[in-house]
Short mmCIF file of N, CA and C in Angstrom, two decimals:
data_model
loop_
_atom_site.label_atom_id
_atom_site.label_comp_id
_atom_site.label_asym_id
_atom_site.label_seq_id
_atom_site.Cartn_x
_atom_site.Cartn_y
_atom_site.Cartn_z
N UNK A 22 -48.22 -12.49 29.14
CA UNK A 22 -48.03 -12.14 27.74
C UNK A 22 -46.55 -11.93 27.46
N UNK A 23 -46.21 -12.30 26.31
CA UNK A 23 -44.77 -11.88 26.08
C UNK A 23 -44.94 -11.11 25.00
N UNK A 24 -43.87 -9.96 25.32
CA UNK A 24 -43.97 -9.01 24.07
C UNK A 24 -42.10 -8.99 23.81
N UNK A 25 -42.44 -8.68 22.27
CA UNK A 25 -41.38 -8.49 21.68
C UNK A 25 -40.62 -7.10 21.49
N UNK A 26 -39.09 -7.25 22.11
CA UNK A 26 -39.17 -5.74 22.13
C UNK A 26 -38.01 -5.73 21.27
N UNK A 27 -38.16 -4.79 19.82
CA UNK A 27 -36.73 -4.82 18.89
C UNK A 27 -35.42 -4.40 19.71
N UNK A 28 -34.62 -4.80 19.25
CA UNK A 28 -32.96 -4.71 19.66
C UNK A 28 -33.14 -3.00 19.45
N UNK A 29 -32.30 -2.49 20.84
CA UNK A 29 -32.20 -1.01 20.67
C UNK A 29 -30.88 -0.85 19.50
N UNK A 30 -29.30 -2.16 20.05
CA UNK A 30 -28.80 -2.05 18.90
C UNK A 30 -28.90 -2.22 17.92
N UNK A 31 -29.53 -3.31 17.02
CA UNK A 31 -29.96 -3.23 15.96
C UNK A 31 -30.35 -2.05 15.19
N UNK A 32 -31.18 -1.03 15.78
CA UNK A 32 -31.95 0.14 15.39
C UNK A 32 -31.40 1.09 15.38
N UNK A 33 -30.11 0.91 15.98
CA UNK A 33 -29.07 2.26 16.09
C UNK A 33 -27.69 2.18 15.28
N UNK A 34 -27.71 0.61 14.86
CA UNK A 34 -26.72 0.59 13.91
C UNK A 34 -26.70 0.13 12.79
N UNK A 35 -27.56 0.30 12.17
CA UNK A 35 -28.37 0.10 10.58
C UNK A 35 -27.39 0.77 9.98
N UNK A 36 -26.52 0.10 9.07
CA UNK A 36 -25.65 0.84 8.17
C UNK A 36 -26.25 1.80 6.95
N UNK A 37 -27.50 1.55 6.44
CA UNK A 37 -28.15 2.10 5.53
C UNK A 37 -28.28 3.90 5.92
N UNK A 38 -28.04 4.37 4.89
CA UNK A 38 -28.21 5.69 5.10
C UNK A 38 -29.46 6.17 5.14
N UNK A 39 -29.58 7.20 5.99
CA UNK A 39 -31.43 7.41 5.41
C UNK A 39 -31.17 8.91 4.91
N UNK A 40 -32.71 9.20 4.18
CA UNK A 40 -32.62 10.49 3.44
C UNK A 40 -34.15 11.26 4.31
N UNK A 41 -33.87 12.97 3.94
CA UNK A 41 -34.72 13.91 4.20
C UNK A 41 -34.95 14.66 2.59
N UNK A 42 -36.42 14.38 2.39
CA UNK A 42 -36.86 14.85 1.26
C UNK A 42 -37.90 15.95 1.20
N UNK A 43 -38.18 16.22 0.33
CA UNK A 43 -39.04 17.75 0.42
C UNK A 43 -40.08 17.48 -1.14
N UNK A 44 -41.50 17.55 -0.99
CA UNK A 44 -42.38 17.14 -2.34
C UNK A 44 -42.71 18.30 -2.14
N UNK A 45 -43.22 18.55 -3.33
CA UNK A 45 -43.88 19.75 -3.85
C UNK A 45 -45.10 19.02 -3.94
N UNK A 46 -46.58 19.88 -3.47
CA UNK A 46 -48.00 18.94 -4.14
C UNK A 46 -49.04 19.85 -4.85
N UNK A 47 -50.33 19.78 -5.55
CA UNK A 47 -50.37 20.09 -6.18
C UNK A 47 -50.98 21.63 -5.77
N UNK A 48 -51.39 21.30 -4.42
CA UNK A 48 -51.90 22.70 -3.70
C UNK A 48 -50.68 23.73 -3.89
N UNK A 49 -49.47 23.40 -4.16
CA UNK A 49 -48.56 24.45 -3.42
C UNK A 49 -47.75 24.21 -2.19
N UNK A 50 -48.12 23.34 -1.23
CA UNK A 50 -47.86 23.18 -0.40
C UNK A 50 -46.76 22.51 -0.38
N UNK A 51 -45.65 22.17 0.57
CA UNK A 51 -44.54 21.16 0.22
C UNK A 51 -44.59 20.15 1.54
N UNK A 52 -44.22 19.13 1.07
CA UNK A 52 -44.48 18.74 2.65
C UNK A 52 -42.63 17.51 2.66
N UNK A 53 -42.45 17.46 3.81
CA UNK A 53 -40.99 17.45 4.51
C UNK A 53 -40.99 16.00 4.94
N UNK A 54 -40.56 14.73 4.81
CA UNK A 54 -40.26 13.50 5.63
C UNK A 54 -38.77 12.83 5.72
N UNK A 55 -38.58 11.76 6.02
CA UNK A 55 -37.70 11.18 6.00
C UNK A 55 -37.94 9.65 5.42
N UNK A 56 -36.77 8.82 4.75
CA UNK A 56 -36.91 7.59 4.48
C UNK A 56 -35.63 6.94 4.05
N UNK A 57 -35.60 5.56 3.83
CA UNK A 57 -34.60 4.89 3.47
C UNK A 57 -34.72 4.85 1.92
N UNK A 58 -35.25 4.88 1.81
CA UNK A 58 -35.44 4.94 -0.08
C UNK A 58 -36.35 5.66 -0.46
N UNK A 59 -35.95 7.24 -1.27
CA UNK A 59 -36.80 8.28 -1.57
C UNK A 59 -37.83 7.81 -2.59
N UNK A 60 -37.28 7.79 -3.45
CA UNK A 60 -38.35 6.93 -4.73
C UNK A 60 -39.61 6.02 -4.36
N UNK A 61 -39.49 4.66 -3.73
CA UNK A 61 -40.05 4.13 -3.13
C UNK A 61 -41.19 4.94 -2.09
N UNK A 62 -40.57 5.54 -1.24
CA UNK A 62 -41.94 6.18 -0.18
C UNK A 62 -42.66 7.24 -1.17
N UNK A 63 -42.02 7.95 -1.95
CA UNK A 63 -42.59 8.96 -2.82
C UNK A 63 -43.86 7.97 -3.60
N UNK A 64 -43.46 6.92 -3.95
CA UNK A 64 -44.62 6.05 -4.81
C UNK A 64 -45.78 5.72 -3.76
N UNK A 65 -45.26 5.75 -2.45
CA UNK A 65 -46.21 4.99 -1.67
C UNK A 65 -47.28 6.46 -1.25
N UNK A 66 -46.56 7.35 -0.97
CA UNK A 66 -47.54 8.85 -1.00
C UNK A 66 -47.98 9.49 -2.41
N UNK A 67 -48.12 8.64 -3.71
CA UNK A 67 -48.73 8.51 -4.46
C UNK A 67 -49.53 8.07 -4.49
N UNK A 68 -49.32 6.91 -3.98
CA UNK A 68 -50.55 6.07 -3.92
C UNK A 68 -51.68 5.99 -3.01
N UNK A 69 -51.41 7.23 -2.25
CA UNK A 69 -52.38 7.45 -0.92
C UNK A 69 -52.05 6.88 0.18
N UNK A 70 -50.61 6.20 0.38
CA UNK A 70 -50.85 5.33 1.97
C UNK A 70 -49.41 6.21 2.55
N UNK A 71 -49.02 7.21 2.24
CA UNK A 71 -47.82 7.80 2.63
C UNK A 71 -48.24 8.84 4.19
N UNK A 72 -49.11 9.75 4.36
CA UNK A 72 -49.36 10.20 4.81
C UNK A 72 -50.95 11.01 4.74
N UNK A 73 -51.38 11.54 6.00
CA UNK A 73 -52.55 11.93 5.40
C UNK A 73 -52.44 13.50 5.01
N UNK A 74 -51.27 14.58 5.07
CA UNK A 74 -51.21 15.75 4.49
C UNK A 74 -50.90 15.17 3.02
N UNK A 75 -50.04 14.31 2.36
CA UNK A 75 -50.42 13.72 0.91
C UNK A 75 -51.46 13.05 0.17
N UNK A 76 -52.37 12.51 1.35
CA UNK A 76 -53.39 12.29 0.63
C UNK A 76 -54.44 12.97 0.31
N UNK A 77 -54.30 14.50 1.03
CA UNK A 77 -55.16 15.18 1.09
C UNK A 77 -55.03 16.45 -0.40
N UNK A 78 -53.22 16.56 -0.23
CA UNK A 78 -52.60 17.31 -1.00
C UNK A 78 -51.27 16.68 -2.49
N UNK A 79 -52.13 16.53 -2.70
CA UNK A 79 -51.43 15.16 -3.98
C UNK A 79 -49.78 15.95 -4.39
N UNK A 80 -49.20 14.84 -4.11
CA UNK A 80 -47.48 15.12 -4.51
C UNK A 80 -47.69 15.40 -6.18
N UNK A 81 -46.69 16.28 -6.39
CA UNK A 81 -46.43 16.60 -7.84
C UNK A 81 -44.98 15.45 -7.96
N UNK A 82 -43.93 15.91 -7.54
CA UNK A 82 -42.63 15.56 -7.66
C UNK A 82 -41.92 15.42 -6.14
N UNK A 83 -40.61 15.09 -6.46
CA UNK A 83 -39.75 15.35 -5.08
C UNK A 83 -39.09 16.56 -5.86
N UNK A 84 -38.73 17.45 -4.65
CA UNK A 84 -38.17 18.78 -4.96
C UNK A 84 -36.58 18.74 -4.98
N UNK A 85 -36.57 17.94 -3.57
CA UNK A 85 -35.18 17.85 -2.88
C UNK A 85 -34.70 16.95 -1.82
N UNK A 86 -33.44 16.59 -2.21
CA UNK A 86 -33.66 15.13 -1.16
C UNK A 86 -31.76 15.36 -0.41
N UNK A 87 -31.60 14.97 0.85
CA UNK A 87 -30.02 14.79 0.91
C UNK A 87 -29.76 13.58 1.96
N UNK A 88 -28.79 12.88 1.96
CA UNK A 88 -28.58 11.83 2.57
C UNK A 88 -28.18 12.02 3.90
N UNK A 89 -28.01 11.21 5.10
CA UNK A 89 -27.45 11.28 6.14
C UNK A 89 -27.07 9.92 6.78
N UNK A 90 -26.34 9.84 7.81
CA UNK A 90 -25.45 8.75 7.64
C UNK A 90 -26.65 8.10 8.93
N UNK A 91 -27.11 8.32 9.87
CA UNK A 91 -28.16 7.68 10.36
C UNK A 91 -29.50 8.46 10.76
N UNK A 92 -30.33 7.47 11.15
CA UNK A 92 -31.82 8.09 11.52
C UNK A 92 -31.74 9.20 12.01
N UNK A 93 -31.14 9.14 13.19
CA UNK A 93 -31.04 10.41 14.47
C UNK A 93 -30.65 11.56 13.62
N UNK A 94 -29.62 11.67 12.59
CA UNK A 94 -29.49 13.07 12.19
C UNK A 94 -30.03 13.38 11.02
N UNK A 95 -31.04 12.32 10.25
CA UNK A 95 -32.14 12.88 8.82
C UNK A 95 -32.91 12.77 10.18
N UNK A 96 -33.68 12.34 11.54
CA UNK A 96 -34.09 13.12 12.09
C UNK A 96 -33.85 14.83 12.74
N UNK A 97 -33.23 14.66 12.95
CA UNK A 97 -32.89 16.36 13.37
C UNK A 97 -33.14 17.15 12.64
N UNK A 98 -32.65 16.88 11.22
CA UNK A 98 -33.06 17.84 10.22
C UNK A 98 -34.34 17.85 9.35
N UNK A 99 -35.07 16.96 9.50
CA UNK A 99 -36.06 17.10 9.42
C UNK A 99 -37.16 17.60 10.20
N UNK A 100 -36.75 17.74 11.24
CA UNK A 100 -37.37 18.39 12.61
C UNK A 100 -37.29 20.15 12.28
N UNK A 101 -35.69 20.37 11.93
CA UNK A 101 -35.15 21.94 11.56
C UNK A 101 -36.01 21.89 10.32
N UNK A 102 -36.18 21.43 9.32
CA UNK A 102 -37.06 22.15 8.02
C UNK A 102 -38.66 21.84 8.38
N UNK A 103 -39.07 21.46 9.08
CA UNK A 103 -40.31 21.85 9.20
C UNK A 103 -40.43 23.35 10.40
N UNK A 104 -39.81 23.46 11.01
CA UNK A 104 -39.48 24.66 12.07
C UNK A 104 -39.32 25.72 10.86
N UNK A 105 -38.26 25.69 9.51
CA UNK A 105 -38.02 26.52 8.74
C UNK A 105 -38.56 27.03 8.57
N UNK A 106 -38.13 28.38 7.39
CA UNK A 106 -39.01 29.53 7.35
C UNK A 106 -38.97 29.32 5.79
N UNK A 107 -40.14 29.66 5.15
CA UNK A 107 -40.23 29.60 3.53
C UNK A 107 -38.43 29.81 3.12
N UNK A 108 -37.97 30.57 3.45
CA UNK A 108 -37.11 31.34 2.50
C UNK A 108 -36.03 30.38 2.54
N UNK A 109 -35.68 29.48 3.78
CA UNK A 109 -34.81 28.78 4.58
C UNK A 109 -34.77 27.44 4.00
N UNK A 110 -36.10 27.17 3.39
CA UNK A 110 -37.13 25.42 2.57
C UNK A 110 -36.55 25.78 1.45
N UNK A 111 -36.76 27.04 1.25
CA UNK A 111 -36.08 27.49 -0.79
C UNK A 111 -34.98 26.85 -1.06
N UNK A 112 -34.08 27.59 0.15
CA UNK A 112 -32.86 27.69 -0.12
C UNK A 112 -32.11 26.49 0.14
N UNK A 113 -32.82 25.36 1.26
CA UNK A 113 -31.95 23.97 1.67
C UNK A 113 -32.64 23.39 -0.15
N UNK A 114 -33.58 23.62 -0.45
CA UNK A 114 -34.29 22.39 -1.55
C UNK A 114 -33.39 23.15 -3.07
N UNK A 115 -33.11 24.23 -3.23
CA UNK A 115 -32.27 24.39 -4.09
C UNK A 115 -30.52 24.02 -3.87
N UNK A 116 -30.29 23.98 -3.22
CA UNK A 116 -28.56 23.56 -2.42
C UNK A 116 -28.71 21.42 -2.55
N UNK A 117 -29.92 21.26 -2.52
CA UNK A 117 -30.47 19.48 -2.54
C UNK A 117 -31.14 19.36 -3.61
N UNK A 118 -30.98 19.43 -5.19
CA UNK A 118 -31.81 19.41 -5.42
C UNK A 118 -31.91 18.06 -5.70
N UNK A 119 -33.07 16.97 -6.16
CA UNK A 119 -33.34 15.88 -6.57
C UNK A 119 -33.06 15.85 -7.83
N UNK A 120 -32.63 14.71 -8.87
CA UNK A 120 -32.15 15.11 -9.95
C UNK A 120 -32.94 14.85 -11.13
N UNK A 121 -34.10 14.40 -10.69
CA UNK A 121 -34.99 14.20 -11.54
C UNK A 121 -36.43 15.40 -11.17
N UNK A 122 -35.81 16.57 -10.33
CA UNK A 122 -36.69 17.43 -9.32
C UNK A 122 -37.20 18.28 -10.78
N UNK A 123 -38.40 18.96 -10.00
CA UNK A 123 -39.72 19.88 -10.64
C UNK A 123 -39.10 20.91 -10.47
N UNK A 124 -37.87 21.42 -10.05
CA UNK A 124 -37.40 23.09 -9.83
C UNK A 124 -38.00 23.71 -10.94
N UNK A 125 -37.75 23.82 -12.13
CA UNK A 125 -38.02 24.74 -12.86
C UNK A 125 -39.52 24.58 -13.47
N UNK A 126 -40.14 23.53 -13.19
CA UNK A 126 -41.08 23.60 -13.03
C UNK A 126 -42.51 23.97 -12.17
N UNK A 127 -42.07 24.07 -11.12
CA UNK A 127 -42.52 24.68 -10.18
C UNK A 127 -43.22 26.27 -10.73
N UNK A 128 -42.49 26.78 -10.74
CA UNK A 128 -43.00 28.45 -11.16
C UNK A 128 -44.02 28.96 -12.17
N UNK A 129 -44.01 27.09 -12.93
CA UNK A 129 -44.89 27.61 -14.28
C UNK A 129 -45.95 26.87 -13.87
N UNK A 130 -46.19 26.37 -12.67
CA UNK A 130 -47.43 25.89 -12.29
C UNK A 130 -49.30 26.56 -11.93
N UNK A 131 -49.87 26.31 -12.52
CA UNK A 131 -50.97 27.37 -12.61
C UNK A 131 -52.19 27.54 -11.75
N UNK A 132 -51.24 25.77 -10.68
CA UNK A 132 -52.41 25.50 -9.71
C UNK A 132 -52.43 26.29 -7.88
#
């Protein structure tokens, strides 16, 4: 059998920046990923194929999003905000906010 194995360089030197975002859903809950284009994956965990804590817990908005210059370090920090502590998620998603974000909406939510 021959298998195909992707270029390790290729995968390590993707000039594209990637981002760490933060949704608010409708439980309350927020849930934390990473991607190359926020908008885009946000539509796709709309649409149910994003994950199964979003399909379970329907995204309202993105809260907060910030860029990083490769995978490895919107990995890391996405690793650190799920480790976070509520107060720690507040405070990175208000310092990030998205600019089309639910902040002030959030509080008047009744669900």
């Amino acid at each position: 059998m021959n298998y195909v194995v992707p270029s390790l360089k290729k995968m390590t030197t993707d000039p594209r920046p990637w981002w760490v975002y933060v949704l608010l859903c409708h439980s309350g809950k927020t849930y934390t990923g990473m991607a190359l284009d926020v908008e885009k994956r946000y539509q796709v965990h709309l649409a149910g194929r994003g994950s199964l804590f979003t399909r379970l817990n329907k995204p309202i908005c993105i809260l907060a999003a910030r860029q990083f210059p490769d995978r490895s370090a919107a990995s890391a920090e996405e690793k650190a905000l799920k480790k976070a502590s509520f107060y720690w998620l507040k405070r990175w998603c208000r310092n990030n906010a998205w600019p089309q974000s639910c902040m002030g909406e959030a509080s008047h939510s009744s669900d």
